[in-house]
mmCIF file of C-alpha atoms and ligand atoms in Angstrom:
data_model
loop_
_atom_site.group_PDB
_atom_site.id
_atom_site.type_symbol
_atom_site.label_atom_id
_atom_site.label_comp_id
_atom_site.label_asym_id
_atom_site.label_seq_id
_atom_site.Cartn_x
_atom_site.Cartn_y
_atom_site.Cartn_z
ATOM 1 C CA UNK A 332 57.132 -84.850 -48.406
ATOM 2 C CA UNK A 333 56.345 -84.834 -44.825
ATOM 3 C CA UNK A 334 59.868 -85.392 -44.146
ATOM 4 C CA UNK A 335 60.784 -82.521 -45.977
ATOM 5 C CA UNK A 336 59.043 -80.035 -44.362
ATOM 6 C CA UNK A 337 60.077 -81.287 -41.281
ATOM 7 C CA UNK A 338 63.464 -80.660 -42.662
ATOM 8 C CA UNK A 339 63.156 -77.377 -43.186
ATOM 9 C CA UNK A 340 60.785 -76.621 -40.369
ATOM 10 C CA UNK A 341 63.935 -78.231 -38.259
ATOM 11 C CA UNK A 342 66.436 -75.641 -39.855
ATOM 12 C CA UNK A 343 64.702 -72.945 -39.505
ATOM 13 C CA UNK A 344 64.296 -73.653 -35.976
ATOM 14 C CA UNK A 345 67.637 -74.090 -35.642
ATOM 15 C CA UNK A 346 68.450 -70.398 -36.789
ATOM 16 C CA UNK A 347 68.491 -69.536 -33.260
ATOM 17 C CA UNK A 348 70.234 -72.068 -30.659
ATOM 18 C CA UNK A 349 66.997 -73.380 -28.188
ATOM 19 C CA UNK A 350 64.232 -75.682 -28.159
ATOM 20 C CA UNK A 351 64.577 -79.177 -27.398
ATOM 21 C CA UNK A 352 67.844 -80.659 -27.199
ATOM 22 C CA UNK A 353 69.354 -81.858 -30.693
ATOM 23 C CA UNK A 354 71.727 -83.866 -28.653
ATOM 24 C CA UNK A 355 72.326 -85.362 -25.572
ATOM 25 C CA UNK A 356 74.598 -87.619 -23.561
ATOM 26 C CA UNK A 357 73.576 -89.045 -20.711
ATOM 27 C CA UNK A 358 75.875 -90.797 -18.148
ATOM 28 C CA UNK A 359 77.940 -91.857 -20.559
ATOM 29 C CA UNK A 360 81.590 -93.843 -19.860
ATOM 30 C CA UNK A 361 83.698 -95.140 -22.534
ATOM 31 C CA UNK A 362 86.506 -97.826 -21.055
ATOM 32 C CA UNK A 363 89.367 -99.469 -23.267
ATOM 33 C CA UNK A 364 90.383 -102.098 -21.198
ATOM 34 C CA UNK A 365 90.994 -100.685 -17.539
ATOM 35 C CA UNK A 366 91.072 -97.332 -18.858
ATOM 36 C CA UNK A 367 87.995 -94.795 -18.519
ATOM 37 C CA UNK A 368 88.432 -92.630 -21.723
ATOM 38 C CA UNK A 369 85.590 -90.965 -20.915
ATOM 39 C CA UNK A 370 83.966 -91.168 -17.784
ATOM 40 C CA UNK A 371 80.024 -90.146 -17.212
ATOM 41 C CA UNK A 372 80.006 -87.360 -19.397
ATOM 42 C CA UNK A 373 76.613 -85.524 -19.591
ATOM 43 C CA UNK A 374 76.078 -83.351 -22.657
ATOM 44 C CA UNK A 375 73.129 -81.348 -23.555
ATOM 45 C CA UNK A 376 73.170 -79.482 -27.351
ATOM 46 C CA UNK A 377 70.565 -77.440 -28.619
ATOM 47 C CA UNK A 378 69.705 -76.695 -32.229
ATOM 48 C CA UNK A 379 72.008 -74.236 -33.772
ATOM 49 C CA UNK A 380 74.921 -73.973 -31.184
ATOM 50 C CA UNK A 381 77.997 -73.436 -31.991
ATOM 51 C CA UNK A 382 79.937 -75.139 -29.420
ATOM 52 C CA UNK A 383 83.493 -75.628 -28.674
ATOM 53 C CA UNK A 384 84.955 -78.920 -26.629
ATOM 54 C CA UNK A 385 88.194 -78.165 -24.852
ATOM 55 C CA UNK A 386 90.434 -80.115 -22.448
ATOM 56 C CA UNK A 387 93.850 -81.537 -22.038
ATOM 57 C CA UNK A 388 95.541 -84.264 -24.625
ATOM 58 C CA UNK A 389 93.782 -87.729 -23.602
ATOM 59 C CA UNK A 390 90.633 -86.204 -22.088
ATOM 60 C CA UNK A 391 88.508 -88.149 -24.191
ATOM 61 C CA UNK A 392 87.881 -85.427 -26.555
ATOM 62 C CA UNK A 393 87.916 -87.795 -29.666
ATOM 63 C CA UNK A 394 86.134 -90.720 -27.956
ATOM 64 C CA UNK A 395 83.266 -88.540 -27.057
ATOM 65 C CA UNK A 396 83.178 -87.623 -30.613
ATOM 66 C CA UNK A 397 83.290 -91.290 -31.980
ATOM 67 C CA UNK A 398 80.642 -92.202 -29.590
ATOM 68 C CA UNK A 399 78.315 -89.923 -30.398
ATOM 69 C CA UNK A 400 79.058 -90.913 -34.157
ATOM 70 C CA UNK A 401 78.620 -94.445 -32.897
ATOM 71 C CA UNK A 402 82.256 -95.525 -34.300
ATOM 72 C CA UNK A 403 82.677 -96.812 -30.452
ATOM 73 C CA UNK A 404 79.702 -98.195 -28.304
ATOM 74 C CA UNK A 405 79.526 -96.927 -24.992
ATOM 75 C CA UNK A 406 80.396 -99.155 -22.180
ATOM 76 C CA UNK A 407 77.496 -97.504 -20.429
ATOM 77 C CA UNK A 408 74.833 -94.565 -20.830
ATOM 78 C CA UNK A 409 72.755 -92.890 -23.603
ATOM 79 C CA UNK A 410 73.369 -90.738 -26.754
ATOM 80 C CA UNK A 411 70.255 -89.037 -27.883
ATOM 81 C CA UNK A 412 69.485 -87.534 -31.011
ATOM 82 C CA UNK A 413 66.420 -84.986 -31.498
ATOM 83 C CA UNK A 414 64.330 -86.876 -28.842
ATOM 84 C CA UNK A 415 65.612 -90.341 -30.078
ATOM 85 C CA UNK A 416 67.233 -93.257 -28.093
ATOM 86 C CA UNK A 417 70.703 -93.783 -30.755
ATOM 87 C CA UNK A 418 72.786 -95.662 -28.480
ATOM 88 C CA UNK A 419 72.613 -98.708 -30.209
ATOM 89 C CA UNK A 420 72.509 -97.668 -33.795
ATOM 90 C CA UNK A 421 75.350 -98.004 -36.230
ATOM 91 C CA UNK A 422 77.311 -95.109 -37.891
ATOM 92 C CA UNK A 423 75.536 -95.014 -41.026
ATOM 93 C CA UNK A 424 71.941 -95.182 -39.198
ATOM 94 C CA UNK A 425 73.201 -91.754 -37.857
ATOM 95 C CA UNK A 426 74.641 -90.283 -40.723
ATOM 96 C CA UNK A 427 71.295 -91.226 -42.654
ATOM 97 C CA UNK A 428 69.047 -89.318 -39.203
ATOM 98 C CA UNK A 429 72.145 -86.370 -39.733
ATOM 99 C CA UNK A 430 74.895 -86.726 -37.714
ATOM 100 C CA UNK A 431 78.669 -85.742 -39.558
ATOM 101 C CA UNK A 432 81.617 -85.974 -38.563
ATOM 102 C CA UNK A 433 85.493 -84.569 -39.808
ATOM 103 C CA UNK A 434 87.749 -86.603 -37.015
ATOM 104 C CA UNK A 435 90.803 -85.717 -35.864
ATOM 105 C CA UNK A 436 92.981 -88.363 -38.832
ATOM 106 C CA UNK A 437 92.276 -87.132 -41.753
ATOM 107 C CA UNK A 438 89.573 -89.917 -43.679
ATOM 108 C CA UNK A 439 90.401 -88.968 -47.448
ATOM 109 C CA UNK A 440 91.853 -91.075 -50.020
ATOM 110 C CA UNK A 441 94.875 -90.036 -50.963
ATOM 111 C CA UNK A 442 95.499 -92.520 -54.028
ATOM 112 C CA UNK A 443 91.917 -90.802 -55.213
ATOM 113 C CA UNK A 444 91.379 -87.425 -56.890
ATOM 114 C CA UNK A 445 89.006 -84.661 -55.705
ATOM 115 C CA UNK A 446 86.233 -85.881 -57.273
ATOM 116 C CA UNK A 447 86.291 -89.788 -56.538
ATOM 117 C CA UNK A 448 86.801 -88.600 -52.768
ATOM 118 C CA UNK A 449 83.625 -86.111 -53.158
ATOM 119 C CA UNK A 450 82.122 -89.149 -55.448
ATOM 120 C CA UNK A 451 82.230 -91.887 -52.754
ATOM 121 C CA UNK A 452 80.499 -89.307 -49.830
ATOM 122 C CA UNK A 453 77.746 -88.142 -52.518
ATOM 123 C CA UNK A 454 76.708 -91.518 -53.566
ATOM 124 C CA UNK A 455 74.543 -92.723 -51.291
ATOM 125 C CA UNK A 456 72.728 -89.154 -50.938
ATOM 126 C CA UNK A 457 71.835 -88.074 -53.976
ATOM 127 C CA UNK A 458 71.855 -89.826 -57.587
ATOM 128 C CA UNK A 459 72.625 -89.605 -61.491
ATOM 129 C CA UNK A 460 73.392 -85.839 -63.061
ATOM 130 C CA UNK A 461 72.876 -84.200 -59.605
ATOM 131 C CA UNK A 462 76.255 -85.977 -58.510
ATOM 132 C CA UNK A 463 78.592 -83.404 -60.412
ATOM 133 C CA UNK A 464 76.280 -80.880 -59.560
ATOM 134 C CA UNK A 465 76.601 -81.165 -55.515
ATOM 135 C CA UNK A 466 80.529 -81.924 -55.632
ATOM 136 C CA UNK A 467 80.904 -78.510 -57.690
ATOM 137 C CA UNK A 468 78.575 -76.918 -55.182
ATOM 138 C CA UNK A 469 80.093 -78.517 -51.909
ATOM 139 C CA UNK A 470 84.287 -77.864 -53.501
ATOM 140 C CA UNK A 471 82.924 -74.264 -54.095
ATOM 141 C CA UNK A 472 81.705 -73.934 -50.438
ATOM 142 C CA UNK A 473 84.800 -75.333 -48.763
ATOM 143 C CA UNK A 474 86.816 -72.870 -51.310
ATOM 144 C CA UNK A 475 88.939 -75.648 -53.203
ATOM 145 C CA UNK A 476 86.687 -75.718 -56.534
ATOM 146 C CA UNK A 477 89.675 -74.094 -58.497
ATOM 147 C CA UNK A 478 92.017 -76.720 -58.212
ATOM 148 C CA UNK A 479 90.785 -78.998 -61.316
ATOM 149 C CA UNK A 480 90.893 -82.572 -60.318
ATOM 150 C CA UNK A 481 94.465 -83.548 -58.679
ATOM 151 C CA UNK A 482 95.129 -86.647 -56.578
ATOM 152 C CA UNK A 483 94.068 -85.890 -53.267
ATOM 153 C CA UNK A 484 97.657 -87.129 -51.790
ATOM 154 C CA UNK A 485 99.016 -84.052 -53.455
ATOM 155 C CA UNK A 486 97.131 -81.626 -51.423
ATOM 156 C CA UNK A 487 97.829 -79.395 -49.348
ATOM 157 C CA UNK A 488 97.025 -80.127 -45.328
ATOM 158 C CA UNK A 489 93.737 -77.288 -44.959
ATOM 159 C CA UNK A 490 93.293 -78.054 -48.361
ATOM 160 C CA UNK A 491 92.638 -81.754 -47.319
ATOM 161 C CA UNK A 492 90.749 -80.578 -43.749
ATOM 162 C CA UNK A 493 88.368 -78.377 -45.896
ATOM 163 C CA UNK A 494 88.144 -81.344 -48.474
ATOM 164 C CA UNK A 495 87.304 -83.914 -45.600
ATOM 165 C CA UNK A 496 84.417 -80.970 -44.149
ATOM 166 C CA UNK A 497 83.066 -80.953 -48.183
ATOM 167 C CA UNK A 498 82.622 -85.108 -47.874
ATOM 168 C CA UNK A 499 81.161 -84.535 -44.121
ATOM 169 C CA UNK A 500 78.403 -81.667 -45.458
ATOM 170 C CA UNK A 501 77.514 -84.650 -48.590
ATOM 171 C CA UNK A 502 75.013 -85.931 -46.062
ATOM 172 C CA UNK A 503 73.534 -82.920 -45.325
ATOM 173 C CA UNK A 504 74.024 -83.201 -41.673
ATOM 174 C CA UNK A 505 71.885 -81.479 -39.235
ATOM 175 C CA UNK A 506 74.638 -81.509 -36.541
ATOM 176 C CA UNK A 507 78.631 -81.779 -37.493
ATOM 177 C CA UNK A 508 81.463 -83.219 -35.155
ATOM 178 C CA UNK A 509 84.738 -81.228 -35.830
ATOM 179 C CA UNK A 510 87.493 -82.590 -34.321
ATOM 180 C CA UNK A 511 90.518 -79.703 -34.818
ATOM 181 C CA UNK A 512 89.367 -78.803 -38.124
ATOM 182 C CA UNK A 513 92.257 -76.062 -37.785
ATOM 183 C CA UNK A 514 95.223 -77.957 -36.482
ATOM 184 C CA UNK A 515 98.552 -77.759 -38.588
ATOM 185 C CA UNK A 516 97.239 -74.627 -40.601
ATOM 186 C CA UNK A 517 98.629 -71.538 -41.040
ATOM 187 C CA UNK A 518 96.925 -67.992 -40.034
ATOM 188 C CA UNK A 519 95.055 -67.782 -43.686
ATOM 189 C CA UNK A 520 93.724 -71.395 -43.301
ATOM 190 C CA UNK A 521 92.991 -70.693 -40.170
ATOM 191 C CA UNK A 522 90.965 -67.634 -40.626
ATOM 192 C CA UNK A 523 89.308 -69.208 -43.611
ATOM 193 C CA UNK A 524 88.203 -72.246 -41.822
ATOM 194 C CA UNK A 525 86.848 -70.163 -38.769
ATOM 195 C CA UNK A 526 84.644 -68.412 -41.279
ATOM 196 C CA UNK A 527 83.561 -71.507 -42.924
ATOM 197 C CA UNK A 528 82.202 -72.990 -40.171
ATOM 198 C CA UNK A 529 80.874 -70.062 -38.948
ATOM 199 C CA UNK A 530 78.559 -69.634 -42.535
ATOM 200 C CA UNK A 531 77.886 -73.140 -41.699
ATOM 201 C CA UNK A 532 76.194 -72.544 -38.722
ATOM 202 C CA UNK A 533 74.166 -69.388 -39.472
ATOM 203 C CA UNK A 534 72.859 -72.019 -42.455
ATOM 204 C CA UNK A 535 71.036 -73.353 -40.115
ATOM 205 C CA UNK A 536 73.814 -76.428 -39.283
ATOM 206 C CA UNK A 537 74.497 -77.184 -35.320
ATOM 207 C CA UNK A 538 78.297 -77.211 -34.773
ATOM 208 C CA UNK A 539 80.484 -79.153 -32.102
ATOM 209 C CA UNK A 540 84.163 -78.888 -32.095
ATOM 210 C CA UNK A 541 87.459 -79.523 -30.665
ATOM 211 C CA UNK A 542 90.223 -77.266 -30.948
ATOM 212 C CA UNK A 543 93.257 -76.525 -28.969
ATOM 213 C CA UNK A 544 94.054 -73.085 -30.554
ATOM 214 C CA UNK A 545 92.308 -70.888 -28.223
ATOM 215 C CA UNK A 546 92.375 -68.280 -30.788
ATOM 216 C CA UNK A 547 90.216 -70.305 -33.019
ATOM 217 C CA UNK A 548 87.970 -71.179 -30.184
ATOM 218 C CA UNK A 549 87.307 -66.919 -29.349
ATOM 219 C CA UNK A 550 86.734 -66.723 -33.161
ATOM 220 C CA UNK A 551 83.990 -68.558 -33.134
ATOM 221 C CA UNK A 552 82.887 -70.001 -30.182
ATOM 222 C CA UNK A 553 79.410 -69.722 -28.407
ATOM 223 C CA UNK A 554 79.996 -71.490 -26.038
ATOM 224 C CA UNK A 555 82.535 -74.003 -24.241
ATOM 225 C CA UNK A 556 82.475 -77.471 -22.439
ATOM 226 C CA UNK A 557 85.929 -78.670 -20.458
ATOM 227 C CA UNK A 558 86.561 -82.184 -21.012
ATOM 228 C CA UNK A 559 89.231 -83.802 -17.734
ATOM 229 C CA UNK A 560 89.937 -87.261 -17.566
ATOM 230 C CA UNK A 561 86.951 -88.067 -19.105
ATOM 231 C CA UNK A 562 84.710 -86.468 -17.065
ATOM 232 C CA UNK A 563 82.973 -82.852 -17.828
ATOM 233 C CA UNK A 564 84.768 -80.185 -16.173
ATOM 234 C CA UNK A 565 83.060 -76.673 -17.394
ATOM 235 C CA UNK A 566 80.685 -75.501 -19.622
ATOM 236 C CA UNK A 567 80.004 -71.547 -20.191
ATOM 237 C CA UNK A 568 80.865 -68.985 -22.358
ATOM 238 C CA UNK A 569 84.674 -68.302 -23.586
ATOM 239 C CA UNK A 570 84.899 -65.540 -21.070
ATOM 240 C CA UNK A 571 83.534 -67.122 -17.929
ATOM 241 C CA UNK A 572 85.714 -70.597 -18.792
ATOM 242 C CA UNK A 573 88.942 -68.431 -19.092
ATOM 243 C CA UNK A 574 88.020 -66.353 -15.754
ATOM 244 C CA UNK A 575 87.267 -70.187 -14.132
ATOM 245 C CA UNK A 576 90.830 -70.348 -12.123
ATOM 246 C CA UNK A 577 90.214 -74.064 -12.048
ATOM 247 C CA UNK A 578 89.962 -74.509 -15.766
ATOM 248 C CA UNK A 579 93.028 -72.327 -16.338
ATOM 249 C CA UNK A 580 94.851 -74.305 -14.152
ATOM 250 C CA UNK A 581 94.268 -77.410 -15.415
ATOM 251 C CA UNK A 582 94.326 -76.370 -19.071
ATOM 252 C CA UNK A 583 94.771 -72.599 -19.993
ATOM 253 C CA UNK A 584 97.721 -72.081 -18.236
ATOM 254 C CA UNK A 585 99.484 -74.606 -20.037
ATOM 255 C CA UNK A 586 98.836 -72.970 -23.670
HETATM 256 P P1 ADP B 1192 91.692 -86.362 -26.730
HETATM 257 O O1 ADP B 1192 91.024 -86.339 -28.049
HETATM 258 O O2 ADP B 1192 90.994 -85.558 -25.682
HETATM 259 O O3 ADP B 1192 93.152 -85.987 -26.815
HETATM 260 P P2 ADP B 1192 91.180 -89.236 -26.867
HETATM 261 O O4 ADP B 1192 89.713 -89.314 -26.823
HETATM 262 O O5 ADP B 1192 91.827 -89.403 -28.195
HETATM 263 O O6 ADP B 1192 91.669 -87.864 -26.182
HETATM 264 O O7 ADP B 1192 91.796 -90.318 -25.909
HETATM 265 C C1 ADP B 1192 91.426 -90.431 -24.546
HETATM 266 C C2 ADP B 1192 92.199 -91.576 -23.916
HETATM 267 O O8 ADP B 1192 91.732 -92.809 -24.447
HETATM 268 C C3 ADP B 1192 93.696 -91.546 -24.181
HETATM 269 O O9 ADP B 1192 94.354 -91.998 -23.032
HETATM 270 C C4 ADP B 1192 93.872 -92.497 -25.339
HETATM 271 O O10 ADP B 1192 95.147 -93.068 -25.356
HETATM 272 C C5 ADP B 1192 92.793 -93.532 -25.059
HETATM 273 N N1 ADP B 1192 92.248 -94.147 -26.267
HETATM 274 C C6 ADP B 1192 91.612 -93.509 -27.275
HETATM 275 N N2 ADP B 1192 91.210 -94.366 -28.216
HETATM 276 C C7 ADP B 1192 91.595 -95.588 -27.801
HETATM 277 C C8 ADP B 1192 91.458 -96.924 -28.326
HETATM 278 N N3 ADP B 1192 90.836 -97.139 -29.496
HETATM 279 N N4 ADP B 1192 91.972 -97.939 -27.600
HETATM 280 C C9 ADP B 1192 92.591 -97.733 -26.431
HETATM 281 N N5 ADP B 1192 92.735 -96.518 -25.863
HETATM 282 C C10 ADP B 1192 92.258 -95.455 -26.534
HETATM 283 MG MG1 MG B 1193 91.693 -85.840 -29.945
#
C-alpha cells in the first residue's frame, strides 16, 4: 500500500518536469573493444521531461540507451535511478523499479499474433482476467485495437513501432527509452506517434528519445542533449541547439 501511494505521489510529481533527478549518468564510458561508444557522458533527467537525444550515426545514441536499460554494463561510471545506485542491476531489476524501453530493432515476435506479443509483456505485471483487460486497454492507447488478432509479421512498420511502445507501457514504466520511435513512417504515423508520446508524458510518464527527424524532435521536444563521439556535446532547448553554430555544424547542417 505504501508503495502505492508512493506511486502516485511520484506521478503526480512528475506532472511538472523538477525535483530530484529521476535519472542520472554519471561519468559514464561504454568501450567495445578499443572503441569508446560512449565516452563520459553525464546525464541529468528530471521527472516529467520530455527530452530528445540527438547526434550523428555512431554517437552512441543506442548504447547510452542500453546502458541505462542495463542491456550493456558500463565499462566505467554510474546510472542512477530516483536517488538509487542501478549500475549493477540487471534489465529486469529495472524494468520491475520502472525503466522501459522501445530500441531502435524492432523486439516483437513476428511468428506471434497481437495478443501473444501483448501476452508475453503483461505476464509478469499483472495476472488472471485482468490480462485481456490491459492488452485491450494498452492496443486501444497505441491506436491498433481494431485490427482483430493478425500475426504480428503481417503488420505494418508504425503499426509494429506503436505495438512494440504498447509491450514497453505493460510495465507501467515511470521513465521510457525511445529510440526513433518514428523512423521509416510516413507523415500520418508520424504525426500520430508524436501525439502519442506526447499524451504519454502529460500522464505523468518521463520521456527520453532519439530521433533524427528534426521535425519530430520540434513536435515534441522540451528539451535536447547532443550526443558526439560518445561524449555530450549540447543540451538546451530546440531553439538554442539549432542557433548553437557548433551543433549545426557537426550535425544540423548535414540534415
Ligand atoms: P547511434 O545510436 O548514435 O547511431 P550506437 O550507439 O548504435 O550509435 O553505436 C555507437 C558506436 O558503437 C558505433 O560505432 C557502433 O558501431 C558501435 N557499437 C554499438 N554497439 C556495439 C556492439 N555491441 N559491439 C561493438 N560495437 C558496437
Ligand atoms: Mg542508434
Amino acid at each position: 500500500m505504501a508503495n502505492l501511494r508512493s506511486e502516485a505521489a511520484a506521478v503526480a510529481k512528475a506532472a511538472q518536469p523538477g525535483g530530484e533527478p529521476i535519472l542520472e549518468l554519471r561519468q559514464v564510458v561504454k568501450q567495445f573493444g578499443g572503441l569508446k561508444a560512449v565516452d563520459g557522458v553525464d546525464l541529468t533527467v528530471r521527472p516529467g521531461e520530455l527530452r530528445c537525444l540527438i547526434g550523428p550515426n555512431g554517437a552512441g545514441k543506442s548504447t547510452v540507451f542500453k546502458l541505462i536499460m542495463g542491456i550493456y554494463a558500463p565499462t566505467q561510471g554510474q546510472i542512477w535511478f530516483r536517488g538509487q545506485d542501478i549500475t549493477r542491476l540487471n534489465t529486469w531489476r529495472r524494468a520491475r523499479m520502472g525503466i522501459g524501453i522501445k530500441m531502435q530493432v524492432p523486439g516483437v515476435y513476428g511468428e506471434l499474433t497481437l495478443r501473444e506479443n501483448m501476452r508475453i509483456a503483461i505476464q509478469n505485471f499483472v495476472k488472471g482476467k485482468e490480462i485481456e483487460t490491459e492488452i485491450d486497454r494498452l492496443l486501444s492507447f497505441v491506436g491498433i485495437d481494431k485490427l482483430g488478432n493478425p500475426q504480428v509479421g503481417n503488420l505494418s512498420h508504425g503499426q509494429q513501432q506503436w505495438l512494440e511502445i504498447a509491450m514497453a507501457l505493460a510495465a507501467k514504466p515511470s521513465i521510457l527509452l525511445l529510440d526513433e520511435p518514428a523512423a521509416g513512417m510516413g507523415p500520418e504515423e508520424t504525426e500520430f506517434t508524436a501525439e502519442l508520446v506526447k499524451q504519454l508524458n502529460a500522464s505523468g510518464v518521463t520521456i527520453l528519445f532519439i530521433d533524427h527527424d528534426m521535425e519530430f524532435v520540434r513536435r515534441i521536444a522540451q528539451s535536447v542533449s547532443v550526443l558526439h563521439y560518445g561524449k555530450p556535446f549540447a543540451e538546451g532547448t530546440l531553439e538554442e541547439i539549432e542557433a548553437n553554430e557548433e551543433v549545426v555544424r557537426i550535425y544540423l547542417g548535414k540534415v
